[in-house]
GROMACS .gro file of N, CA and C in nm:
model
  441
    1MET      N    1  10.340   7.325  10.126
    1MET     CA    2  10.261   7.447  10.114
    1MET      C    3  10.356   7.563  10.086
    2SER      N    4  10.325   7.639   9.982
    2SER     CA    5  10.412   7.751   9.947
    2SER      C    6  10.395   7.864  10.049
    3LEU      N    7  10.490   7.955  10.047
    3LEU     CA    8  10.486   8.067  10.141
    3LEU      C    9  10.361   8.151  10.122
    4LEU      N   10  10.324   8.175   9.997
    4LEU     CA   11  10.205   8.256   9.969
    4LEU      C   12  10.078   8.188  10.021
    5ASP      N   13  10.070   8.056  10.004
    5ASP     CA   14   9.954   7.982  10.056
    5ASP      C   15   9.950   7.991  10.209
    6ARG      N   16  10.066   7.976  10.268
    6ARG     CA   17  10.075   7.983  10.415
    6ARG      C   18  10.035   8.123  10.465
    7LEU      N   19  10.082   8.225  10.395
    7LEU     CA   20  10.046   8.362  10.432
    7LEU      C   21   9.895   8.384  10.419
    8ASN      N   22   9.836   8.332  10.312
    8ASN     CA   23   9.691   8.346  10.293
    8ASN      C   24   9.613   8.278  10.406
    9GLU      N   25   9.655   8.157  10.443
    9GLU     CA   26   9.589   8.084  10.552
    9GLU      C   27   9.604   8.160  10.684
   10ASP      N   28   9.725   8.208  10.711
   10ASP     CA   29   9.750   8.282  10.835
   10ASP      C   30   9.675   8.414  10.836
   11MET      N   31   9.659   8.474  10.720
   11MET     CA   32   9.585   8.599  10.710
   11MET      C   33   9.438   8.575  10.747
   12LYS      N   34   9.381   8.468  10.694
   12LYS     CA   35   9.242   8.435  10.727
   12LYS      C   36   9.226   8.409  10.876
   13GLN      N   37   9.324   8.337  10.933
   13GLN     CA   38   9.318   8.306  11.077
   13GLN      C   39   9.331   8.434  11.159
   14ALA      N   40   9.417   8.525  11.118
   14ALA     CA   41   9.433   8.652  11.189
   14ALA      C   42   9.304   8.733  11.183
   15MET      N   43   9.235   8.726  11.069
   15MET     CA   44   9.106   8.796  11.058
   15MET      C   45   9.005   8.735  11.154
   16ARG      N   46   8.999   8.602  11.158
   16ARG     CA   47   8.906   8.535  11.249
   16ARG      C   48   8.936   8.570  11.394
   17ASN      N   49   9.066   8.578  11.427
   17ASN     CA   50   9.107   8.607  11.565
   17ASN      C   51   9.105   8.756  11.597
   18LYS      N   52   9.077   8.837  11.496
   18LYS     CA   53   9.078   8.983  11.510
   18LYS      C   54   9.214   9.033  11.562
   19ASP      N   55   9.318   8.971  11.511
   19ASP     CA   56   9.456   9.008  11.546
   19ASP      C   57   9.505   9.108  11.441
   20LYS      N   58   9.477   9.236  11.467
   20LYS     CA   59   9.505   9.340  11.366
   20LYS      C   60   9.653   9.354  11.334
   21GLN      N   61   9.737   9.346  11.437
   21GLN     CA   62   9.879   9.365  11.411
   21GLN      C   63   9.935   9.253  11.324
   22ARG      N   64   9.901   9.130  11.356
   22ARG     CA   65   9.947   9.015  11.276
   22ARG      C   66   9.895   9.027  11.133
   23LEU      N   67   9.770   9.066  11.120
   23LEU     CA   68   9.708   9.082  10.989
   23LEU      C   69   9.783   9.188  10.907
   24THR      N   70   9.816   9.298  10.970
   24THR     CA   71   9.888   9.406  10.902
   24THR      C   72  10.025   9.359  10.854
   25VAL      N   73  10.098   9.286  10.940
   25VAL     CA   74  10.231   9.237  10.902
   25VAL      C   75  10.221   9.140  10.785
   26ILE      N   76  10.124   9.049  10.791
   26ILE     CA   77  10.108   8.951  10.683
   26ILE      C   78  10.074   9.022  10.552
   27ARG      N   79   9.988   9.121  10.558
   27ARG     CA   80   9.953   9.195  10.437
   27ARG      C   81  10.074   9.268  10.379
   28MET      N   82  10.157   9.325  10.468
   28MET     CA   83  10.277   9.395  10.421
   28MET      C   84  10.373   9.299  10.352
   29VAL      N   85  10.388   9.181  10.409
   29VAL     CA   86  10.478   9.082  10.350
   29VAL      C   87  10.424   9.036  10.216
   30LYS      N   88  10.295   9.009  10.210
   30LYS     CA   89  10.235   8.968  10.082
   30LYS      C   90  10.255   9.076   9.976
   31ALA      N   91  10.237   9.201  10.014
   31ALA     CA   92  10.256   9.311   9.920
   31ALA      C   93  10.402   9.317   9.873
   32SER      N   94  10.495   9.298   9.964
   32SER     CA   95  10.637   9.299   9.927
   32SER      C   96  10.669   9.185   9.831
   33LEU      N   97  10.613   9.068   9.858
   33LEU     CA   98  10.635   8.952   9.771
   33LEU      C   99  10.576   8.978   9.632
   34GLN      N  100  10.457   9.034   9.628
   34GLN     CA  101  10.394   9.062   9.499
   34GLN      C  102  10.471   9.170   9.423
   35ASN      N  103  10.516   9.273   9.493
   35ASN     CA  104  10.595   9.379   9.428
   35ASN      C  105  10.724   9.322   9.368
   36GLU      N  106  10.790   9.235   9.443
   36GLU     CA  107  10.913   9.173   9.395
   36GLU      C  108  10.885   9.085   9.273
   37SER      N  109  10.774   9.014   9.277
   37SER     CA  110  10.734   8.929   9.165
   37SER      C  111  10.711   9.013   9.039
   38ILE      N  112  10.644   9.125   9.056
   38ILE     CA  113  10.618   9.216   8.943
   38ILE      C  114  10.750   9.274   8.891
   39LYS      N  115  10.835   9.313   8.984
   39LYS     CA  116  10.964   9.373   8.947
   39LYS      C  117  11.049   9.273   8.867
   40LEU      N  118  11.050   9.147   8.910
   40LEU     CA  119  11.130   9.046   8.842
   40LEU      C  120  11.061   8.990   8.718
   41GLY      N  121  10.929   9.006   8.712
   41GLY     CA  122  10.855   8.960   8.595
   41GLY      C  123  10.823   8.812   8.593
   42HIS      N  124  10.833   8.746   8.708
   42HIS     CA  125  10.797   8.603   8.717
   42HIS      C  126  10.759   8.569   8.861
   43GLU      N  127  10.701   8.449   8.877
   43GLU     CA  128  10.668   8.402   9.011
   43GLU      C  129  10.798   8.382   9.088
   44LEU      N  130  10.797   8.414   9.215
   44LEU     CA  131  10.917   8.401   9.296
   44LEU      C  132  10.944   8.256   9.332
   45ASN      N  133  11.070   8.217   9.330
   45ASN     CA  134  11.106   8.085   9.380
   45ASN      C  135  11.133   8.098   9.531
   46GLU      N  136  11.162   7.987   9.594
   46GLU     CA  137  11.179   7.986   9.739
   46GLU      C  138  11.293   8.078   9.784
   47GLU      N  139  11.401   8.079   9.710
   47GLU     CA  140  11.516   8.162   9.747
   47GLU      C  141  11.482   8.312   9.738
   48GLU      N  142  11.408   8.348   9.634
   48GLU     CA  143  11.368   8.489   9.619
   48GLU      C  144  11.270   8.530   9.728
   49GLU      N  145  11.180   8.439   9.766
   49GLU     CA  146  11.088   8.468   9.877
   49GLU      C  147  11.165   8.490  10.006
   50LEU      N  148  11.266   8.407  10.027
   50LEU     CA  149  11.349   8.418  10.145
   50LEU      C  150  11.424   8.551  10.147
   51THR      N  151  11.469   8.596  10.032
   51THR     CA  152  11.538   8.724  10.021
   51THR      C  153  11.445   8.838  10.062
   52VAL      N  154  11.321   8.834  10.015
   52VAL     CA  155  11.224   8.938  10.049
   52VAL      C  156  11.196   8.937  10.199
   53LEU      N  157  11.175   8.818  10.255
   53LEU     CA  158  11.149   8.808  10.399
   53LEU      C  159  11.267   8.860  10.480
   54SER      N  160  11.387   8.822  10.440
   54SER     CA  161  11.507   8.868  10.511
   54SER      C  162  11.519   9.020  10.505
   55ARG      N  163  11.488   9.077  10.389
   55ARG     CA  164  11.494   9.222  10.373
   55ARG      C  165  11.393   9.291  10.466
   56GLU      N  166  11.273   9.234  10.476
   56GLU     CA  167  11.170   9.291  10.563
   56GLU      C  168  11.215   9.289  10.709
   57VAL      N  169  11.273   9.177  10.751
   57VAL     CA  170  11.320   9.165  10.889
   57VAL      C  171  11.434   9.264  10.914
   58LYS      N  172  11.526   9.274  10.820
   58LYS     CA  173  11.640   9.365  10.835
   58LYS      C  174  11.593   9.510  10.846
   59GLN      N  175  11.496   9.549  10.764
   59GLN     CA  176  11.444   9.685  10.771
   59GLN      C  177  11.387   9.714  10.909
   60ARG      N  178  11.314   9.617  10.962
   60ARG     CA  179  11.252   9.637  11.093
   60ARG      C  180  11.357   9.641  11.205
   61LYS      N  181  11.461   9.558  11.192
   61LYS     CA  182  11.567   9.559  11.293
   61LYS      C  183  11.642   9.691  11.291
   62ASP      N  184  11.666   9.744  11.172
   62ASP     CA  185  11.733   9.874  11.160
   62ASP      C  186  11.647   9.983  11.223
   63SER      N  187  11.518   9.980  11.194
   63SER     CA  188  11.426  10.079  11.252
   63SER      C  189  11.421  10.063  11.403
   64LEU      N  190  11.424   9.939  11.449
   64LEU     CA  191  11.417   9.912  11.593
   64LEU      C  192  11.534   9.979  11.665
   65GLN      N  193  11.653   9.967  11.609
   65GLN     CA  194  11.770  10.030  11.670
   65GLN      C  195  11.753  10.182  11.676
   66GLU      N  196  11.703  10.240  11.568
   66GLU     CA  197  11.685  10.385  11.564
   66GLU      C  198  11.581  10.430  11.667
   67PHE      N  199  11.472  10.357  11.678
   67PHE     CA  200  11.367  10.393  11.773
   67PHE      C  201  11.415  10.376  11.917
   68GLU      N  202  11.498  10.274  11.941
   68GLU     CA  203  11.553  10.255  12.076
   68GLU      C  204  11.642  10.373  12.113
   69LYS      N  205  11.724  10.418  12.017
   69LYS     CA  206  11.812  10.534  12.042
   69LYS      C  207  11.731  10.658  12.072
   70ALA      N  208  11.616  10.671  12.002
   70ALA     CA  209  11.533  10.791  12.018
   70ALA      C  210  11.440  10.781  12.140
   71GLY      N  211  11.437  10.665  12.205
   71GLY     CA  212  11.352  10.649  12.322
   71GLY      C  213  11.204  10.633  12.289
   72ARG      N  214  11.173  10.585  12.169
   72ARG     CA  215  11.034  10.566  12.127
   72ARG      C  216  10.987  10.425  12.164
   73ASP      N  217  10.963  10.403  12.292
   73ASP     CA  218  10.928  10.270  12.342
   73ASP      C  219  10.799  10.216  12.281
   74ASP      N  220  10.705  10.306  12.249
   74ASP     CA  221  10.579  10.262  12.189
   74ASP      C  222  10.605  10.195  12.053
   75LEU      N  223  10.693  10.253  11.974
   75LEU     CA  224  10.725  10.198  11.843
   75LEU      C  225  10.816  10.076  11.853
   76VAL      N  226  10.902  10.075  11.954
   76VAL     CA  227  10.994   9.963  11.974
   76VAL      C  228  10.916   9.834  11.997
   77GLU      N  229  10.819   9.838  12.085
   77GLU     CA  230  10.739   9.719  12.117
   77GLU      C  231  10.663   9.671  11.994
   78ASN      N  232  10.609   9.763  11.918
   78ASN     CA  233  10.536   9.731  11.795
   78ASN      C  234  10.627   9.658  11.696
   79LEU      N  235  10.748   9.711  11.676
   79LEU     CA  236  10.843   9.650  11.582
   79LEU      C  237  10.889   9.513  11.628
   80ARG      N  238  10.906   9.496  11.758
   80ARG     CA  239  10.946   9.364  11.810
   80ARG      C  240  10.842   9.259  11.775
   81LYS      N  241  10.715   9.296  11.788
   81LYS     CA  242  10.607   9.203  11.754
   81LYS      C  243  10.608   9.172  11.604
   82GLU      N  244  10.633   9.274  11.523
   82GLU     CA  245  10.639   9.252  11.378
   82GLU      C  246  10.753   9.158  11.341
   83ILE      N  247  10.869   9.178  11.403
   83ILE     CA  248  10.985   9.092  11.377
   83ILE      C  249  10.953   8.948  11.419
   84GLU      N  250  10.884   8.934  11.531
   84GLU     CA  251  10.844   8.801  11.579
   84GLU      C  252  10.754   8.731  11.478
   85VAL      N  253  10.656   8.804  11.425
   85VAL     CA  254  10.564   8.746  11.325
   85VAL      C  255  10.642   8.706  11.200
   86LEU      N  256  10.729   8.794  11.153
   86LEU     CA  257  10.808   8.763  11.033
   86LEU      C  258  10.900   8.644  11.056
   87GLY      N  259  10.952   8.632  11.177
   87GLY     CA  260  11.041   8.521  11.210
   87GLY      C  261  10.977   8.384  11.193
   88GLU      N  262  10.845   8.379  11.205
   88GLU     CA  263  10.773   8.253  11.189
   88GLU      C  264  10.783   8.200  11.046
   89TYR      N  265  10.809   8.286  10.951
   89TYR     CA  266  10.815   8.246  10.810
   89TYR      C  267  10.956   8.222  10.761
   90LEU      N  268  11.055   8.257  10.843
   90LEU     CA  269  11.194   8.234  10.807
   90LEU      C  270  11.237   8.094  10.851
   91PRO      N  271  11.338   8.037  10.785
   91PRO     CA  272  11.388   7.907  10.830
   91PRO      C  273  11.451   7.919  10.969
   92GLN      N  274  11.470   7.807  11.034
   92GLN     CA  275  11.533   7.804  11.166
   92GLN      C  276  11.668   7.875  11.158
   93GLN      N  277  11.691   7.968  11.250
   93GLN     CA  278  11.816   8.043  11.250
   93GLN      C  279  11.930   7.958  11.306
   94LEU      N  280  12.048   7.976  11.248
   94LEU     CA  281  12.167   7.904  11.294
   94LEU      C  282  12.219   7.969  11.422
   95SER      N  283  12.275   7.888  11.511
   95SER     CA  284  12.334   7.942  11.633
   95SER      C  285  12.468   8.008  11.598
   96GLU      N  286  12.521   8.085  11.689
   96GLU     CA  287  12.648   8.152  11.665
   96GLU      C  288  12.760   8.049  11.645
   97GLU      N  289  12.753   7.937  11.719
   97GLU     CA  290  12.854   7.832  11.705
   97GLU      C  291  12.847   7.769  11.566
   98GLU      N  292  12.725   7.745  11.517
   98GLU     CA  293  12.710   7.685  11.384
   98GLU      C  294  12.762   7.780  11.275
   99VAL      N  295  12.733   7.908  11.290
   99VAL     CA  296  12.781   8.007  11.194
   99VAL      C  297  12.933   8.014  11.199
  100ASP      N  298  12.990   8.011  11.320
  100ASP     CA  299  13.135   8.016  11.336
  100ASP      C  300  13.200   7.897  11.267
  101GLN      N  301  13.140   7.779  11.281
  101GLN     CA  302  13.193   7.659  11.216
  101GLN      C  303  13.190   7.674  11.064
  102LEU      N  304  13.077   7.726  11.011
  102LEU     CA  305  13.066   7.750  10.867
  102LEU      C  306  13.171   7.850  10.819
  103VAL      N  307  13.193   7.953  10.899
  103VAL     CA  308  13.292   8.056  10.864
  103VAL      C  309  13.431   7.991  10.854
  104LYS      N  310  13.465   7.910  10.953
  104LYS     CA  311  13.597   7.845  10.952
  104LYS      C  312  13.613   7.753  10.831
  105GLU      N  313  13.507   7.677  10.800
  105GLU     CA  314  13.512   7.587  10.684
  105GLU      C  315  13.528   7.667  10.554
  106THR      N  316  13.455   7.777  10.544
  106THR     CA  317  13.461   7.858  10.423
  106THR      C  318  13.597   7.924  10.407
  107ILE      N  319  13.655   7.971  10.517
  107ILE     CA  320  13.788   8.032  10.512
  107ILE      C  321  13.889   7.929  10.460
  108GLU      N  322  13.876   7.807  10.507
  108GLU     CA  323  13.965   7.699  10.462
  108GLU      C  324  13.944   7.669  10.313
  109GLN      N  325  13.818   7.664  10.270
  109GLN     CA  326  13.785   7.632  10.131
  109GLN      C  327  13.841   7.734  10.034
  110VAL      N  328  13.827   7.863  10.068
  110VAL     CA  329  13.873   7.967   9.974
  110VAL      C  330  14.021   8.000   9.993
  111GLY      N  331  14.081   7.945  10.097
  111GLY     CA  332  14.223   7.968  10.121
  111GLY      C  333  14.254   8.108  10.170
  112ALA      N  334  14.163   8.166  10.246
  112ALA     CA  335  14.183   8.302  10.297
  112ALA      C  336  14.285   8.300  10.410
  113THR      N  337  14.369   8.405  10.412
  113THR     CA  338  14.473   8.411  10.514
  113THR      C  339  14.473   8.543  10.591
  114SER      N  340  14.416   8.648  10.532
  114SER     CA  341  14.418   8.778  10.599
  114SER      C  342  14.286   8.851  10.576
  115LYS      N  343  14.274   8.967  10.640
  115LYS     CA  344  14.152   9.047  10.625
  115LYS      C  345  14.131   9.094  10.481
  116GLN      N  346  14.235   9.093  10.402
  116GLN     CA  347  14.222   9.133  10.262
  116GLN      C  348  14.139   9.033  10.182
  117ASP      N  349  14.128   8.912  10.235
  117ASP     CA  350  14.049   8.808  10.169
  117ASP      C  351  13.904   8.806  10.217
  118MET      N  352  13.865   8.906  10.293
  118MET     CA  353  13.731   8.908  10.351
  118MET      C  354  13.621   8.903  10.245
  119GLY      N  355  13.639   8.976  10.136
  119GLY     CA  356  13.539   8.977  10.029
  119GLY      C  357  13.517   8.839   9.970
  120LYS      N  358  13.626   8.765   9.952
  120LYS     CA  359  13.616   8.628   9.899
  120LYS      C  360  13.535   8.540   9.995
  121VAL      N  361  13.567   8.551  10.123
  121VAL     CA  362  13.500   8.468  10.224
  121VAL      C  363  13.352   8.504  10.234
  122MET      N  364  13.323   8.633  10.240
  122MET     CA  365  13.183   8.676  10.251
  122MET      C  366  13.104   8.634  10.127
  123GLY      N  367  13.164   8.645  10.010
  123GLY     CA  368  13.097   8.605   9.887
  123GLY      C  369  13.066   8.457   9.885
  124ALA      N  370  13.152   8.378   9.946
  124ALA     CA  371  13.133   8.233   9.947
  124ALA      C  372  13.035   8.189  10.055
  125ILE      N  373  13.035   8.258  10.169
  125ILE     CA  374  12.954   8.210  10.282
  125ILE      C  375  12.810   8.261  10.279
  126MET      N  376  12.786   8.380  10.229
  126MET     CA  377  12.652   8.438  10.236
  126MET      C  378  12.545   8.352  10.168
  127PRO      N  379  12.571   8.293  10.051
  127PRO     CA  380  12.468   8.206   9.993
  127PRO      C  381  12.435   8.085  10.081
  128LYS      N  382  12.534   8.039  10.159
  128LYS     CA  383  12.512   7.922  10.246
  128LYS      C  384  12.423   7.955  10.364
  129VAL      N  385  12.429   8.078  10.414
  129VAL     CA  386  12.356   8.114  10.536
  129VAL      C  387  12.237   8.207  10.508
  130LYS      N  388  12.207   8.229  10.382
  130LYS     CA  389  12.101   8.323  10.344
  130LYS      C  390  11.970   8.289  10.417
  131GLY      N  391  11.921   8.386  10.493
  131GLY     CA  392  11.796   8.369  10.564
  131GLY      C  393  11.808   8.291  10.693
  132LYS      N  394  11.925   8.231  10.715
  132LYS     CA  395  11.944   8.147  10.834
  132LYS      C  396  12.031   8.213  10.938
  133ALA      N  397  12.097   8.324  10.901
  133ALA     CA  398  12.185   8.393  10.994
  133ALA      C  399  12.191   8.540  10.957
  134ASP      N  400  12.209   8.623  11.057
  134ASP     CA  401  12.220   8.767  11.038
  134ASP      C  402  12.354   8.800  10.972
  135GLY      N  403  12.350   8.885  10.870
  135GLY     CA  404  12.471   8.923  10.798
  135GLY      C  405  12.573   8.990  10.887
  136GLY      N  406  12.527   9.067  10.985
  136GLY     CA  407  12.618   9.135  11.077
  136GLY      C  408  12.697   9.035  11.161
  137LEU      N  409  12.628   8.930  11.205
  137LEU     CA  410  12.694   8.825  11.283
  137LEU      C  411  12.799   8.755  11.197
  138VAL      N  412  12.763   8.721  11.075
  138VAL     CA  413  12.856   8.654  10.983
  138VAL      C  414  12.978   8.743  10.961
  139ASN      N  415  12.956   8.870  10.934
  139ASN     CA  416  13.064   8.965  10.911
  139ASN      C  417  13.159   8.969  11.031
  140ARG      N  418  13.101   8.980  11.150
  140ARG     CA  419  13.182   8.988  11.273
  140ARG      C  420  13.267   8.861  11.291
  141LEU      N  421  13.205   8.745  11.269
  141LEU     CA  422  13.277   8.618  11.286
  141LEU      C  423  13.387   8.601  11.181
  142VAL      N  424  13.360   8.646  11.058
  142VAL     CA  425  13.464   8.637  10.954
  142VAL      C  426  13.582   8.725  10.994
  143GLN      N  427  13.555   8.846  11.041
  143GLN     CA  428  13.663   8.936  11.083
  143GLN      C  429  13.744   8.875  11.197
  144GLN      N  430  13.674   8.817  11.295
  144GLN     CA  431  13.745   8.755  11.409
  144GLN      C  432  13.835   8.642  11.361
  145ASN      N  433  13.785   8.560  11.272
  145ASN     CA  434  13.861   8.443  11.228
  145ASN      C  435  13.975   8.478  11.133
  146LEU      N  436  13.967   8.594  11.068
  146LEU     CA  437  14.074   8.634  10.977
  146LEU      C  438  14.182   8.717  11.044
  147SER      N  439  14.157   8.761  11.166
  147SER     CA  440  14.259   8.846  11.231
  147SER      C  441  14.361   8.764  11.307
   0.00000   0.00000   0.00000
């Protein structure tokens, strides 16, 4: 079942359950997917769908941090629920240990020896973990392993 089909089914179920927040999140994701499809001029493949989903989650996580700093607990709880709903459509996230192992393997593959090689390592590892790990975590682990 494609992501769009799954979103349509979940949208219908959210309507039946009168789950307004879930319905709103699903509609926003569908709109983002359709906008990206129009922008690219073709139907999205799985990787492009994953990119859009990851971008949506990242935007919400960034907003979540800002709202927490500002003490807007009402908005914080709302965003947490949205992130939870979006997480259902993302692939299983890698653990920190799994990401660390991938980082070490990638460093070895590209022959990185210092922090100056960070760009090479990040360029090689990000396609491997796309949608499966947070970029900030990957960045932090690469820095730790290169120092």
